[in-house]
PDB file of C-alpha atoms in Angstrom:
ATOM      1  CA  UNK A   1     -49.003  43.397 -48.773  1.00  0.00           C
ATOM      2  CA  UNK A   2     -52.423  45.100 -48.288  1.00  0.00           C
ATOM      3  CA  UNK A   3     -54.226  43.841 -45.084  1.00  0.00           C
ATOM      4  CA  UNK A   4     -56.700  41.107 -46.025  1.00  0.00           C
ATOM      5  CA  UNK A   5     -58.482  40.676 -42.891  1.00  0.00           C
ATOM      6  CA  UNK A   6     -59.471  42.520 -39.788  1.00  0.00           C
ATOM      7  CA  UNK A   7     -57.403  40.049 -37.473  1.00  0.00           C
ATOM      8  CA  UNK A   8     -53.860  41.628 -36.331  1.00  0.00           C
ATOM      9  CA  UNK A   9     -52.487  38.502 -35.269  1.00  0.00           C
ATOM     10  CA  UNK A  10     -53.414  36.818 -38.647  1.00  0.00           C
ATOM     11  CA  UNK A  11     -52.223  39.657 -40.682  1.00  0.00           C
ATOM     12  CA  UNK A  12     -48.917  39.452 -38.656  1.00  0.00           C
ATOM     13  CA  UNK A  13     -48.665  36.094 -39.698  1.00  0.00           C
ATOM     14  CA  UNK A  14     -49.445  36.481 -43.260  1.00  0.00           C
ATOM     15  CA  UNK A  15     -46.661  39.094 -43.686  1.00  0.00           C
ATOM     16  CA  UNK A  16     -44.044  36.566 -42.540  1.00  0.00           C
ATOM     17  CA  UNK A  17     -44.482  34.111 -45.149  1.00  0.00           C
ATOM     18  CA  UNK A  18     -42.998  35.208 -48.390  1.00  0.00           C
ATOM     19  CA  UNK A  19     -44.958  32.895 -50.742  1.00  0.00           C
ATOM     20  CA  UNK A  20     -48.621  35.423 -49.577  1.00  0.00           C
ATOM     21  CA  UNK A  21     -46.279  38.411 -50.691  1.00  0.00           C
ATOM     22  CA  UNK A  22     -49.083  38.883 -53.160  1.00  0.00           C
ATOM     23  CA  UNK A  23     -51.987  37.384 -51.510  1.00  0.00           C
ATOM     24  CA  UNK A  24     -55.281  38.198 -52.915  1.00  0.00           C
ATOM     25  CA  UNK A  25     -57.812  36.914 -50.716  1.00  0.00           C
ATOM     26  CA  UNK A  26     -58.038  34.672 -47.074  1.00  0.00           C
ATOM     27  CA  UNK A  27     -60.710  32.738 -46.436  1.00  0.00           C
ATOM     28  CA  UNK A  28     -60.981  30.525 -42.966  1.00  0.00           C
ATOM     29  CA  UNK A  29     -61.756  26.647 -44.138  1.00  0.00           C
ATOM     30  CA  UNK A  30     -64.079  24.659 -41.674  1.00  0.00           C
ATOM     31  CA  UNK A  31     -62.874  21.738 -39.561  1.00  0.00           C
ATOM     32  CA  UNK A  32     -59.796  21.563 -37.683  1.00  0.00           C
ATOM     33  CA  UNK A  33     -60.497  20.688 -34.200  1.00  0.00           C
ATOM     34  CA  UNK A  34     -56.937  21.994 -32.833  1.00  0.00           C
ATOM     35  CA  UNK A  35     -56.168  24.052 -35.634  1.00  0.00           C
ATOM     36  CA  UNK A  36     -57.853  26.989 -37.562  1.00  0.00           C
ATOM     37  CA  UNK A  37     -57.009  26.618 -41.378  1.00  0.00           C
ATOM     38  CA  UNK A  38     -57.229  29.082 -44.189  1.00  0.00           C
ATOM     39  CA  UNK A  39     -57.415  29.331 -47.907  1.00  0.00           C
ATOM     40  CA  UNK A  40     -55.202  31.677 -49.174  1.00  0.00           C
ATOM     41  CA  UNK A  41     -55.119  32.665 -52.464  1.00  0.00           C
ATOM     42  CA  UNK A  42     -52.303  34.683 -54.637  1.00  0.00           C
ATOM     43  CA  UNK A  43     -52.129  35.935 -57.923  1.00  0.00           C
ATOM     44  CA  UNK A  44     -50.263  32.723 -58.859  1.00  0.00           C
ATOM     45  CA  UNK A  45     -51.210  29.895 -56.510  1.00  0.00           C
ATOM     46  CA  UNK A  46     -53.436  28.945 -53.816  1.00  0.00           C
ATOM     47  CA  UNK A  47     -52.254  27.477 -49.949  1.00  0.00           C
ATOM     48  CA  UNK A  48     -53.773  26.432 -47.055  1.00  0.00           C
ATOM     49  CA  UNK A  49     -52.490  27.997 -43.835  1.00  0.00           C
ATOM     50  CA  UNK A  50     -52.816  26.003 -40.650  1.00  0.00           C
ATOM     51  CA  UNK A  51     -52.552  28.054 -37.289  1.00  0.00           C
ATOM     52  CA  UNK A  52     -52.488  25.842 -34.549  1.00  0.00           C
ATOM     53  CA  UNK A  53     -53.298  26.610 -30.629  1.00  0.00           C
ATOM     54  CA  UNK A  54     -50.409  26.183 -28.905  1.00  0.00           C
ATOM     55  CA  UNK A  55     -52.594  24.123 -26.015  1.00  0.00           C
ATOM     56  CA  UNK A  56     -52.333  21.116 -28.300  1.00  0.00           C
ATOM     57  CA  UNK A  57     -49.140  19.944 -26.932  1.00  0.00           C
ATOM     58  CA  UNK A  58     -51.316  18.858 -23.911  1.00  0.00           C
ATOM     59  CA  UNK A  59     -52.771  16.043 -26.958  1.00  0.00           C
ATOM     60  CA  UNK A  60     -49.328  15.119 -27.499  1.00  0.00           C
ATOM     61  CA  UNK A  61     -49.355  16.642 -30.651  1.00  0.00           C
ATOM     62  CA  UNK A  62     -45.680  17.084 -32.140  1.00  0.00           C
ATOM     63  CA  UNK A  63     -46.079  19.961 -34.779  1.00  0.00           C
ATOM     64  CA  UNK A  64     -42.228  19.501 -35.843  1.00  0.00           C
ATOM     65  CA  UNK A  65     -42.704  15.858 -36.465  1.00  0.00           C
ATOM     66  CA  UNK A  66     -46.513  16.864 -38.359  1.00  0.00           C
ATOM     67  CA  UNK A  67     -44.507  19.509 -40.618  1.00  0.00           C
ATOM     68  CA  UNK A  68     -41.698  16.851 -41.434  1.00  0.00           C
ATOM     69  CA  UNK A  69     -44.222  14.117 -42.107  1.00  0.00           C
ATOM     70  CA  UNK A  70     -46.220  16.137 -44.235  1.00  0.00           C
ATOM     71  CA  UNK A  71     -43.277  16.882 -46.403  1.00  0.00           C
ATOM     72  CA  UNK A  72     -42.603  12.935 -46.337  1.00  0.00           C
ATOM     73  CA  UNK A  73     -46.101  12.366 -47.580  1.00  0.00           C
ATOM     74  CA  UNK A  74     -45.687  14.715 -50.545  1.00  0.00           C
ATOM     75  CA  UNK A  75     -42.214  12.982 -50.971  1.00  0.00           C
ATOM     76  CA  UNK A  76     -44.339   9.654 -51.262  1.00  0.00           C
ATOM     77  CA  UNK A  77     -46.684  11.201 -53.800  1.00  0.00           C
ATOM     78  CA  UNK A  78     -49.776  11.531 -51.673  1.00  0.00           C
ATOM     79  CA  UNK A  79     -49.611  14.839 -49.817  1.00  0.00           C
ATOM     80  CA  UNK A  80     -49.414  18.358 -50.255  1.00  0.00           C
ATOM     81  CA  UNK A  81     -46.303  19.921 -50.319  1.00  0.00           C
ATOM     82  CA  UNK A  82     -45.154  22.032 -47.471  1.00  0.00           C
ATOM     83  CA  UNK A  83     -44.350  25.746 -48.406  1.00  0.00           C
ATOM     84  CA  UNK A  84     -43.441  27.378 -45.335  1.00  0.00           C
ATOM     85  CA  UNK A  85     -43.895  26.801 -41.707  1.00  0.00           C
ATOM     86  CA  UNK A  86     -43.686  29.343 -38.712  1.00  0.00           C
ATOM     87  CA  UNK A  87     -42.597  26.859 -36.083  1.00  0.00           C
ATOM     88  CA  UNK A  88     -42.579  29.567 -33.031  1.00  0.00           C
ATOM     89  CA  UNK A  89     -46.222  30.558 -33.968  1.00  0.00           C
ATOM     90  CA  UNK A  90     -47.323  26.923 -34.724  1.00  0.00           C
ATOM     91  CA  UNK A  91     -48.007  27.949 -38.363  1.00  0.00           C
ATOM     92  CA  UNK A  92     -47.791  25.368 -41.318  1.00  0.00           C
ATOM     93  CA  UNK A  93     -48.384  26.388 -44.896  1.00  0.00           C
ATOM     94  CA  UNK A  94     -48.836  23.903 -47.526  1.00  0.00           C
ATOM     95  CA  UNK A  95     -50.102  23.765 -51.323  1.00  0.00           C
ATOM     96  CA  UNK A  96     -53.940  23.525 -52.164  1.00  0.00           C
ATOM     97  CA  UNK A  97     -55.062  20.258 -53.412  1.00  0.00           C
ATOM     98  CA  UNK A  98     -58.105  20.997 -55.425  1.00  0.00           C
ATOM     99  CA  UNK A  99     -60.466  17.818 -54.204  1.00  0.00           C
ATOM    100  CA  UNK A 100     -63.411  17.247 -52.271  1.00  0.00           C
ATOM    101  CA  UNK A 101     -63.754  15.436 -49.011  1.00  0.00           C
ATOM    102  CA  UNK A 102     -65.030  11.958 -49.432  1.00  0.00           C
ATOM    103  CA  UNK A 103     -68.106  10.326 -47.426  1.00  0.00           C
ATOM    104  CA  UNK A 104     -68.567   6.631 -46.530  1.00  0.00           C
ATOM    105  CA  UNK A 105     -71.575   6.685 -48.836  1.00  0.00           C
ATOM    106  CA  UNK A 106     -69.327   7.432 -51.983  1.00  0.00           C
ATOM    107  CA  UNK A 107     -66.990   4.697 -51.202  1.00  0.00           C
ATOM    108  CA  UNK A 108     -69.456   2.366 -50.920  1.00  0.00           C
ATOM    109  CA  UNK A 109     -71.152   3.526 -53.816  1.00  0.00           C
ATOM    110  CA  UNK A 110     -68.301   4.273 -55.947  1.00  0.00           C
ATOM    111  CA  UNK A 111     -65.635   0.972 -55.899  1.00  0.00           C
ATOM    112  CA  UNK A 112     -63.085   2.781 -57.674  1.00  0.00           C
ATOM    113  CA  UNK A 113     -62.693   5.071 -55.038  1.00  0.00           C
ATOM    114  CA  UNK A 114     -61.380   2.504 -52.697  1.00  0.00           C
ATOM    115  CA  UNK A 115     -59.134   1.113 -55.602  1.00  0.00           C
ATOM    116  CA  UNK A 116     -57.388   4.618 -55.351  1.00  0.00           C
ATOM    117  CA  UNK A 117     -57.448   4.809 -51.862  1.00  0.00           C
ATOM    118  CA  UNK A 118     -55.451   1.580 -51.584  1.00  0.00           C
ATOM    119  CA  UNK A 119     -52.935   2.736 -54.419  1.00  0.00           C
ATOM    120  CA  UNK A 120     -52.331   5.883 -52.578  1.00  0.00           C
ATOM    121  CA  UNK A 121     -51.466   4.142 -48.956  1.00  0.00           C
ATOM    122  CA  UNK A 122     -49.343   1.848 -51.013  1.00  0.00           C
ATOM    123  CA  UNK A 123     -47.487   4.856 -52.242  1.00  0.00           C
ATOM    124  CA  UNK A 124     -47.425   6.247 -48.624  1.00  0.00           C
ATOM    125  CA  UNK A 125     -46.030   3.113 -47.151  1.00  0.00           C
ATOM    126  CA  UNK A 126     -43.383   2.614 -50.089  1.00  0.00           C
ATOM    127  CA  UNK A 127     -42.026   6.214 -49.313  1.00  0.00           C
ATOM    128  CA  UNK A 128     -40.106   7.895 -46.872  1.00  0.00           C
ATOM    129  CA  UNK A 129     -40.693   6.664 -43.260  1.00  0.00           C
ATOM    130  CA  UNK A 130     -42.528   9.114 -40.727  1.00  0.00           C
ATOM    131  CA  UNK A 131     -40.737  10.524 -37.721  1.00  0.00           C
ATOM    132  CA  UNK A 132     -42.376   9.294 -34.463  1.00  0.00           C
ATOM    133  CA  UNK A 133     -45.066   6.715 -33.898  1.00  0.00           C
ATOM    134  CA  UNK A 134     -48.689   6.622 -33.516  1.00  0.00           C
ATOM    135  CA  UNK A 135     -50.227   4.074 -31.246  1.00  0.00           C
ATOM    136  CA  UNK A 136     -53.887   5.017 -30.026  1.00  0.00           C
ATOM    137  CA  UNK A 137     -54.326   3.071 -27.371  1.00  0.00           C
ATOM    138  CA  UNK A 138     -51.604   4.527 -25.671  1.00  0.00           C
ATOM    139  CA  UNK A 139     -52.543   7.859 -26.569  1.00  0.00           C
ATOM    140  CA  UNK A 140     -55.996   7.250 -25.284  1.00  0.00           C
ATOM    141  CA  UNK A 141     -54.597   6.525 -22.055  1.00  0.00           C
ATOM    142  CA  UNK A 142     -52.478   9.849 -21.979  1.00  0.00           C
ATOM    143  CA  UNK A 143     -55.414  11.754 -23.087  1.00  0.00           C
ATOM    144  CA  UNK A 144     -57.459  10.269 -20.024  1.00  0.00           C
ATOM    145  CA  UNK A 145     -54.651  11.160 -17.799  1.00  0.00           C
ATOM    146  CA  UNK A 146     -54.663  14.757 -19.136  1.00  0.00           C
ATOM    147  CA  UNK A 147     -58.636  15.159 -18.770  1.00  0.00           C
ATOM    148  CA  UNK A 148     -58.454  13.858 -15.129  1.00  0.00           C
TER     149      UNK A 148
END
């Protein structure tokens, strides 16, 4: 694969992922507090590659559970497919979903969107159980201990 970026670390990650063997472009995506997300286009598909900061373990983020649960969300019919991962480098590759981010005003003005969200949540909850748990009051207390 020809080098698509001037970033040696990013290039070293790209060559480790077989799906990117025929990559044609890569572009950083916005957002992501603990990740840098990239859109990677190949001659046949589009993917999202998430590169996580290793310090996110301080926030209690378990990247292996995240990978497993992303796959389970896909199995339930509501999430992107897990394509590959590089656990030692904190990289997750998922399929691209051609969609747009919803905003509160759209949900308020288009009631059918809320119905679609509810339907997706029912699908998710009827699918395979997720690993681990997420109890925000406990996480918030742990975050406070980390920063104090």
